[in-house]
Amino acid sequence: MIQGILYKNFIVLRKYYIWLLVGLTIIYFVLSGNLVILTTPFVLLIFQGICMSSIFQVDDDSKFKELIYSSVGEQKYIRSLYIMAVFNMGISILAMLFIMLSYHVSHNIILLFLGFFTAICSLIWAFQIPLSYKGGTSTFRIIEFLFIIGIIVFLGGFASQYFGVVLDTIIKFEPVEWNRRLGINFAPISEFLLLIFSVFVLVISRFALIKVIEKGSENNVEKFN
Amino acid sequence: MNSIRIKELRKNYDKFSVDIDDLTIPSGCIVGIIGINGSGKTSLLKILSGITKFDFGYVELFGTKLDGLQIRELQKIASVFEDINFPGNMTIRQVEKYCSMTFIEWDNDKFDLLLAEFRIERNIKIISLSKGMRSKLLLSIALSHNPNLLLLDETLSGLDPIAKDVVLKKLSAFIENENNTVIISSNNVNDFQNKVDYILLISQGKVRFFESCERLLENFMICDYDELISVCGYKNSLQGVRSNAFSKEALVDVNKLEGYKNLSMRPATIEEILIFMEEQ
């Protein structure tokens, strides 16, 4: 069922994928080294923003989301938005990795860029994807915002200080050496897992909140009966 | 079997509210909703389709609470709304693919047949469809995913007489299955004359009456107001009064009127019943 919504979103966003490809090709071949590295993240952020707002605009103008609500329910609609946002971010990260690796940018810098890029995208989603206003309270929005700021600080600092070491170990040393250095790298790996867990908790908590709200409205009806 | 049961339903909007105390709609029938613009017809249909969440009350569809419907059950409700549409740059072919991915019981052959019947080409984009063609497309989609409840909001309004006839025949065929129900709203109430089983009059978000169409047309008559006063008592039977420069007419319920055989009366049309009651 959700495939249908994703298919519709893909049709709506097709032109932006083509524009992105053309734009990045122009940047890659026309601009010089440093400018390419500085420009690419901005272009990708704009791409993210345009894609999501385009979906919202199409769904609102034609009231298409009401058609979805009546056929598969609101939950599925929101889930499809998340999948689309993550898919677009995947494209962005791959494009950024390709350009930065081809310009031999150091791993630490790439990770730092990606960390901030992910954080900024999460921040945009927090306000763009309608999970936040399903929560309804300003307290929830503020807590969510603080959580994301925490991730930004954590991810940025963590990426620049530790994660490069892990990558260097994997890239520069033989497998025998990995084992010896595992103890040194254990701390950053555990922090990395913690980071993934935090993002996971953030996503799950937002979905859980919708469930709680819906459950609440059901209970009101039951109480009435 | 009842297809819809509503108890003390309340939905508040900024300057308006839908407020229905008790309403039970049987299955295997066509229900026509009438009412002036802004009376709450679309709001009620959107609540029944699950698009709009209500604030308070109880709504049951086919014996299951509306809130508790699973996706398979939700897809047993098909709705066609005037203001809801697919994105403009999608073609009919893409819409078909979307539907086949979305609806569990999607019937491609039925959809193809309906498109052919309505003369809709597959390569045209949604943006280039006229209002009538859009209604036909949405109706084709609604009928192709095998629903039990069909909610149609002003679907007949944009259709030419031939298409209207085809649609009404489709609706009659649809309710041949006694588990199926159609609820249709229209501003042009003459569309309903002799074509619907029940009439639901909504006024300011409230149900004025829910009555069998046959009974309504048999019992509601129009007579001269002055004659009504002089011949018989009218207090309980009077449903509405309308006056112009030359005369004053009254809508009466003959069931509640004694001695009406001495009155000269004519049957009221559904449109007249609506006008009289709203003027009241």
Short mmCIF file of N, CA and C in Angstrom, two decimals, chain B residues 109-121 133 136 140 143 162-163 165-167 169-170:
data_model
loop_
_atom_site.label_atom_id
_atom_site.label_comp_id
_atom_site.label_asym_id
_atom_site.label_seq_id
_atom_site.Cartn_x
_atom_site.Cartn_y
_atom_site.Cartn_z
N ASP B 109 -9.47 -5.10 -14.43
CA ASP B 109 -10.39 -5.30 -15.55
C ASP B 109 -11.62 -4.40 -15.42
N LYS B 110 -12.11 -4.32 -14.19
CA LYS B 110 -13.28 -3.46 -13.94
C LYS B 110 -12.94 -2.00 -14.26
N PHE B 111 -11.73 -1.58 -13.84
CA PHE B 111 -11.30 -0.20 -14.09
C PHE B 111 -11.20 0.07 -15.59
N ASP B 112 -10.61 -0.88 -16.33
CA ASP B 112 -10.48 -0.73 -17.79
C ASP B 112 -11.86 -0.58 -18.44
N LEU B 113 -12.78 -1.40 -17.96
CA LEU B 113 -14.14 -1.39 -18.52
C LEU B 113 -14.81 -0.04 -18.26
N LEU B 114 -14.64 0.46 -17.03
CA LEU B 114 -15.27 1.74 -16.68
C LEU B 114 -14.64 2.89 -17.48
N LEU B 115 -13.31 2.84 -17.65
CA LEU B 115 -12.65 3.89 -18.44
C LEU B 115 -13.18 3.90 -19.86
N ALA B 116 -13.35 2.70 -20.41
CA ALA B 116 -13.87 2.60 -21.79
C ALA B 116 -15.29 3.13 -21.85
N GLU B 117 -16.08 2.80 -20.84
CA GLU B 117 -17.47 3.24 -20.82
C GLU B 117 -17.59 4.76 -20.70
N PHE B 118 -16.68 5.33 -19.91
CA PHE B 118 -16.69 6.79 -19.72
C PHE B 118 -15.85 7.52 -20.78
N ARG B 119 -15.28 6.78 -21.67
CA ARG B 119 -14.44 7.32 -22.76
C ARG B 119 -13.30 8.18 -22.23
N ILE B 120 -12.58 7.62 -21.31
CA ILE B 120 -11.40 8.32 -20.77
C ILE B 120 -10.15 7.64 -21.33
N GLU B 121 -9.29 8.46 -21.96
CA GLU B 121 -8.04 7.90 -22.51
C GLU B 121 -6.98 7.80 -21.42
N MET B 133 -15.07 14.89 -16.30
CA MET B 133 -14.17 13.75 -16.56
C MET B 133 -13.48 13.31 -15.27
N LYS B 136 -15.80 11.31 -13.30
CA LYS B 136 -15.92 9.96 -13.87
C LYS B 136 -14.71 9.12 -13.48
N SER B 140 -14.76 5.81 -11.25
CA SER B 140 -14.22 4.54 -11.77
C SER B 140 -13.28 3.92 -10.75
N LEU B 143 -15.28 2.53 -7.76
CA LEU B 143 -16.00 1.27 -8.01
C LEU B 143 -15.06 0.10 -8.26
N ILE B 162 -26.15 12.22 -20.22
CA ILE B 162 -25.90 10.81 -20.59
C ILE B 162 -25.01 10.16 -19.54
N ALA B 163 -23.94 10.87 -19.16
CA ALA B 163 -23.03 10.33 -18.14
C ALA B 163 -23.77 10.16 -16.81
N ASP B 165 -26.87 9.50 -16.39
CA ASP B 165 -27.70 8.31 -16.50
C ASP B 165 -26.86 7.04 -16.30
N VAL B 166 -25.67 7.04 -16.94
CA VAL B 166 -24.77 5.88 -16.80
C VAL B 166 -24.38 5.69 -15.34
N VAL B 167 -24.04 6.80 -14.68
CA VAL B 167 -23.62 6.73 -13.27
C VAL B 167 -24.76 6.20 -12.40
N LYS B 169 -27.22 4.33 -13.26
CA LYS B 169 -27.40 2.90 -13.52
C LYS B 169 -26.34 2.09 -12.78
N LYS B 170 -25.10 2.64 -12.77
CA LYS B 170 -24.00 1.94 -12.07
C LYS B 170 -24.33 1.84 -10.57
#
